[in-house]
Every structure is written in C-alpha cells, then in structure tokens.
PDB file of C-alpha atoms in Angstrom:
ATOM      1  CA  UNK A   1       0.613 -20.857   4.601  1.00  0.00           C
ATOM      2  CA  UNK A   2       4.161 -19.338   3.435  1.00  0.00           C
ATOM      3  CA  UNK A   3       6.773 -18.844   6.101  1.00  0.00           C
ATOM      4  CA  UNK A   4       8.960 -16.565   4.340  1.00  0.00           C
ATOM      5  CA  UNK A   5       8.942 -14.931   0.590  1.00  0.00           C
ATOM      6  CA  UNK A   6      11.924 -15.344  -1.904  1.00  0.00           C
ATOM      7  CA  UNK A   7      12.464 -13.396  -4.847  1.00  0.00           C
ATOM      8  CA  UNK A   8      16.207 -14.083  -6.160  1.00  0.00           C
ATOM      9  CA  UNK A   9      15.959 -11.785  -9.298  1.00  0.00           C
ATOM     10  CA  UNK A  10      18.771 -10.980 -11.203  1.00  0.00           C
ATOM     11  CA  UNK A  11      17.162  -8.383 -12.335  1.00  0.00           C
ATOM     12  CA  UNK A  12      13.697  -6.575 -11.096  1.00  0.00           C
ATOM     13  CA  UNK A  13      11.180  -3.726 -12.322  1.00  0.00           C
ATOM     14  CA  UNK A  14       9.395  -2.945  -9.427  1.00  0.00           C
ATOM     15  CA  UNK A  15       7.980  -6.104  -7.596  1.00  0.00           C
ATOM     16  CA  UNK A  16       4.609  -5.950  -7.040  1.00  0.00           C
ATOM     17  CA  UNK A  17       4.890  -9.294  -5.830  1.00  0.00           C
ATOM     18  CA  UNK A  18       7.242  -8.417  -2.950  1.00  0.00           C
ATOM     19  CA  UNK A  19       4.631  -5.606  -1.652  1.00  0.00           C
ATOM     20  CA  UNK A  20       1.970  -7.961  -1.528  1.00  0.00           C
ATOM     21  CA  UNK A  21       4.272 -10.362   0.613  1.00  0.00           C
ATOM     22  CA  UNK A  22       4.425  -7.938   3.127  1.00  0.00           C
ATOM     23  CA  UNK A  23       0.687  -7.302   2.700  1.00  0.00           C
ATOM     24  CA  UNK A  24      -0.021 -10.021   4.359  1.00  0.00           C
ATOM     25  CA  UNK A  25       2.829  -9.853   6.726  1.00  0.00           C
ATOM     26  CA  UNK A  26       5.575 -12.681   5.354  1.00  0.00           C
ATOM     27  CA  UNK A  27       9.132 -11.643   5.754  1.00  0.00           C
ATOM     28  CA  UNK A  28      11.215 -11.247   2.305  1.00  0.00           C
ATOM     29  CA  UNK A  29      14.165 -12.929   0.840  1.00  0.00           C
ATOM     30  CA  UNK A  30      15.514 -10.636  -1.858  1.00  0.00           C
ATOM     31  CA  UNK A  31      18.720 -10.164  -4.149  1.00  0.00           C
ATOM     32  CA  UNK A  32      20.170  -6.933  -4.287  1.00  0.00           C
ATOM     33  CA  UNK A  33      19.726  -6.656  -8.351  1.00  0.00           C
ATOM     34  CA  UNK A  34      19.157  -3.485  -9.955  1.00  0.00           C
ATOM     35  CA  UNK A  35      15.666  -1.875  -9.390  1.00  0.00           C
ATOM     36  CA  UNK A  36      13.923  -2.704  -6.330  1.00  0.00           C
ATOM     37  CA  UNK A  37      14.153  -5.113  -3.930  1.00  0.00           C
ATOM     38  CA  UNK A  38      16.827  -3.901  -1.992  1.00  0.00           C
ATOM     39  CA  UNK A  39      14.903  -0.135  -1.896  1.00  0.00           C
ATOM     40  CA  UNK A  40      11.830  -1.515  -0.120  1.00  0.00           C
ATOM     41  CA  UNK A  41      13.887  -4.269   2.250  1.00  0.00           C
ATOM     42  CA  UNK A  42      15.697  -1.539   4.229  1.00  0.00           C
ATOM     43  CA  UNK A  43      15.418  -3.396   7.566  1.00  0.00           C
ATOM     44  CA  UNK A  44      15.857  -6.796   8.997  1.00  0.00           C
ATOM     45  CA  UNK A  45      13.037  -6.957  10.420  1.00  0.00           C
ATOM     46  CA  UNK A  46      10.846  -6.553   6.991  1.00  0.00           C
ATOM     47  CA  UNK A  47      13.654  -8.889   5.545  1.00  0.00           C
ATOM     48  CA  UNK A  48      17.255 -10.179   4.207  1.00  0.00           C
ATOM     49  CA  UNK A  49      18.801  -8.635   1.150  1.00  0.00           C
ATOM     50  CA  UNK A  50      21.433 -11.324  -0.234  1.00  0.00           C
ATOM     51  CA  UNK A  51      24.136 -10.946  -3.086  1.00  0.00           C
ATOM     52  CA  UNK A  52      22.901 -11.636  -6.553  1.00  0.00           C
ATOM     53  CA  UNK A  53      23.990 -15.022  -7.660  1.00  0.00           C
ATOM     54  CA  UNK A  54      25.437 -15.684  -4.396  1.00  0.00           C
ATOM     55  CA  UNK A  55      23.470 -19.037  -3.782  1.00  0.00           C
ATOM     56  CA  UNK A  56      25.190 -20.177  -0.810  1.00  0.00           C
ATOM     57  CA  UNK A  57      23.884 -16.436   0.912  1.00  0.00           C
ATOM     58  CA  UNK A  58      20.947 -17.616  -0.191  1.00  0.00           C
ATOM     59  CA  UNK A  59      20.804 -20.573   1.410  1.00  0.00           C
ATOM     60  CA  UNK A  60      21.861 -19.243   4.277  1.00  0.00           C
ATOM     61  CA  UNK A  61      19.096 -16.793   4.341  1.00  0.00           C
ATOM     62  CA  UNK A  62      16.462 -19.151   4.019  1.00  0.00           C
ATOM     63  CA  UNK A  63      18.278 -21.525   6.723  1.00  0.00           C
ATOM     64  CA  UNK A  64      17.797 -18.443   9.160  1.00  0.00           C
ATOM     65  CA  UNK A  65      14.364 -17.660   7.935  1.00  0.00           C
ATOM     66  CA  UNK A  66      13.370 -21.145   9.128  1.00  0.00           C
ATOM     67  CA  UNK A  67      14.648 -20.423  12.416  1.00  0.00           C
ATOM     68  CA  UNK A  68      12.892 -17.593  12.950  1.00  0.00           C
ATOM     69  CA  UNK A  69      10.978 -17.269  16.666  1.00  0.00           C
ATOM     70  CA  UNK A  70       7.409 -16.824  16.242  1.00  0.00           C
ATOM     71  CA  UNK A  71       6.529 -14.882  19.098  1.00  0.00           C
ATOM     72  CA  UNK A  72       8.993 -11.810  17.452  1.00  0.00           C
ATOM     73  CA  UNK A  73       7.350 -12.286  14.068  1.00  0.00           C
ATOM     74  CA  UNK A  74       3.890 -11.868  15.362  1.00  0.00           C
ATOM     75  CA  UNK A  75       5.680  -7.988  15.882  1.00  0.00           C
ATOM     76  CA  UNK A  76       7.178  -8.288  13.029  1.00  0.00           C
ATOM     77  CA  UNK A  77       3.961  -8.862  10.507  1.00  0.00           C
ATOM     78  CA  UNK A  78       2.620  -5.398  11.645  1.00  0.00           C
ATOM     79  CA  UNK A  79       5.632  -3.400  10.303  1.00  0.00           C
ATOM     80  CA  UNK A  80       5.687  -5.627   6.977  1.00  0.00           C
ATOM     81  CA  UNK A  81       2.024  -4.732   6.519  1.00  0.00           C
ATOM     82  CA  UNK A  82       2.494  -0.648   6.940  1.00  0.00           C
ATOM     83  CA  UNK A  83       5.381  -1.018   4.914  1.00  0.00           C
ATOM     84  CA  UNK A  84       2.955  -2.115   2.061  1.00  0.00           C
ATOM     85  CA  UNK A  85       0.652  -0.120   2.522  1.00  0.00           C
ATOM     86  CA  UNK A  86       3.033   3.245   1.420  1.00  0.00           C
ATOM     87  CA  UNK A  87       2.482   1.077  -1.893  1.00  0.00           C
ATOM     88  CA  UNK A  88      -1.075   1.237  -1.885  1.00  0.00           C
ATOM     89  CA  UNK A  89      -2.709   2.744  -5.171  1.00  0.00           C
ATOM     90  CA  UNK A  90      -4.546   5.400  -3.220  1.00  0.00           C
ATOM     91  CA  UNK A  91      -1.236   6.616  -1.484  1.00  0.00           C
ATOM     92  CA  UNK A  92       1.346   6.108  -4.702  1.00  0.00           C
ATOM     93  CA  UNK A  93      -1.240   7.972  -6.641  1.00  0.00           C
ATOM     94  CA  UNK A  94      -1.495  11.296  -4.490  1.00  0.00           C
ATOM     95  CA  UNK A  95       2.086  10.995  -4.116  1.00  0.00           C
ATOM     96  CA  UNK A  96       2.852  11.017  -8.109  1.00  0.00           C
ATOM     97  CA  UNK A  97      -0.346  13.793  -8.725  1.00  0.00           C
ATOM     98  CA  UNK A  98       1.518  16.001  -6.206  1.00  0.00           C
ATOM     99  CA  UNK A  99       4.865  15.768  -7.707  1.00  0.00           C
ATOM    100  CA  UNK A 100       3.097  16.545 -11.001  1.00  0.00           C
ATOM    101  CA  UNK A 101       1.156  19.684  -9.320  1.00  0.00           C
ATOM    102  CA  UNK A 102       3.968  20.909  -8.735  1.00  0.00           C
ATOM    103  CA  UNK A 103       6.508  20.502 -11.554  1.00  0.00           C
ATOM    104  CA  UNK A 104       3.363  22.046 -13.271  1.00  0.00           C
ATOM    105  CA  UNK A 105       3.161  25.406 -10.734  1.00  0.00           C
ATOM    106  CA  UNK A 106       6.797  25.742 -11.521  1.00  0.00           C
ATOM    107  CA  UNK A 107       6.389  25.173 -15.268  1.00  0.00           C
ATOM    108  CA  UNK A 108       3.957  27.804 -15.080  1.00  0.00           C
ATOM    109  CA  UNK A 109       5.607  30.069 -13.159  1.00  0.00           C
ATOM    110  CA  UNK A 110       8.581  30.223 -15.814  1.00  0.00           C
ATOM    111  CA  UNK A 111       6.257  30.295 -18.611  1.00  0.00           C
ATOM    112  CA  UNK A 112       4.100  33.696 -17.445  1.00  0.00           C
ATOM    113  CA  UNK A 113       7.201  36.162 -17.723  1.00  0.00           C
ATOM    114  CA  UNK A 114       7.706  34.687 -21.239  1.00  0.00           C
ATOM    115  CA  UNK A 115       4.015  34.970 -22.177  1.00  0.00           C
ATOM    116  CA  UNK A 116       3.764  38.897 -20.853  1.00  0.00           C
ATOM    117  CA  UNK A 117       7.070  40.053 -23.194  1.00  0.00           C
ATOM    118  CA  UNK A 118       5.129  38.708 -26.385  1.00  0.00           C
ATOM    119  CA  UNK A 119       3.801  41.508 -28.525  1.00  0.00           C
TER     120      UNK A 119
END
C-alpha cells in the first residue's frame, strides 16, 4: 500500500530493506551516508538520493514523490524490480563463489613454482 520508500540513514551497512523496496517495485528515498544507498539508487527513475541531515531535501523529496504520475511509474516498477533482483541470493552468491574461484586459481598459480623448488 506504500507509495514511496524512505530510508534517511546516517549511516547504512548494506540495506536489505531498500532491495526489497524495489522488489516489489516502490521507488526509494535515500541519504547519501556512507555504505549503500546511494550505490544501488544510481537513477531517478529507481529513486532520489538526498543530503544526509539535509531535512528540508528531504522534504522536498517526498513532496515530489507524492506527485509522481502513475501511468510513468507503472514503467517504472519493472526497472525497480530487475534492479533487485542483481541482489538475489542465487545471483550474489555465484557472483562472490566466482570471485573466490578465481583469487584461488591465481593463489595457486603463484604457489606451484614455490612448491616445485622445495627439496
């Protein structure tokens, strides 16, 4: 029943919160604070990013957000939904298990020549 999401963190570990927003297709109000919000809000049309502490930004934000036209969300809640799902478990998983693969290969890869000079 939301119309818009608002996380005004001062500060942020990753926001699970935010992705599942945009997992069901509500725009985002977020605070450009250290760690996250700001990374995943890269485009107006997922979102606003406003000023920590900056309440009046805020406000303004959330005045626009009420003005928004339906007819260009409906659009809109498509591109907030793929955006959320490049946070899926499935998809953040394979993405970390390749990245260790292959910091592995290379760790490997330095650690044969050293192996074959032993005595």
């Amino acid at each position: 029943e939301a119309s818009c999401f608002v996380m005004p963190s001062r500060w942020e570990g990753f926001g699970v919160a935010l992705i599942e927003a945009l997992s069901v297709g509500l725009p985002a109000i977020v605070t450009d604070c250290e760690f996250g919000p700001s990374d995943v809000v890269t485009d107006p049309a997922i979102g606003r990013v406003v000023r920590k502490d900056d309440v009046a930004a805020l406000a303004r934000a959330l005045k626009e957000m009420s003005r928004l036209d339906p007819q260009r969300e409906r659009a809109r809640v498509l591109q907030r939904r793929d955006l959320a799902s490049d946070f899926a478990l499935a998809v953040t998983g394979a993405r970390h298990f390749t990245v260790i693969r292959s910091l592995l290969a290379l760790r490997m890869k330095t650690a044969i020549p050293t192996l074959q000079r032993a005595p």
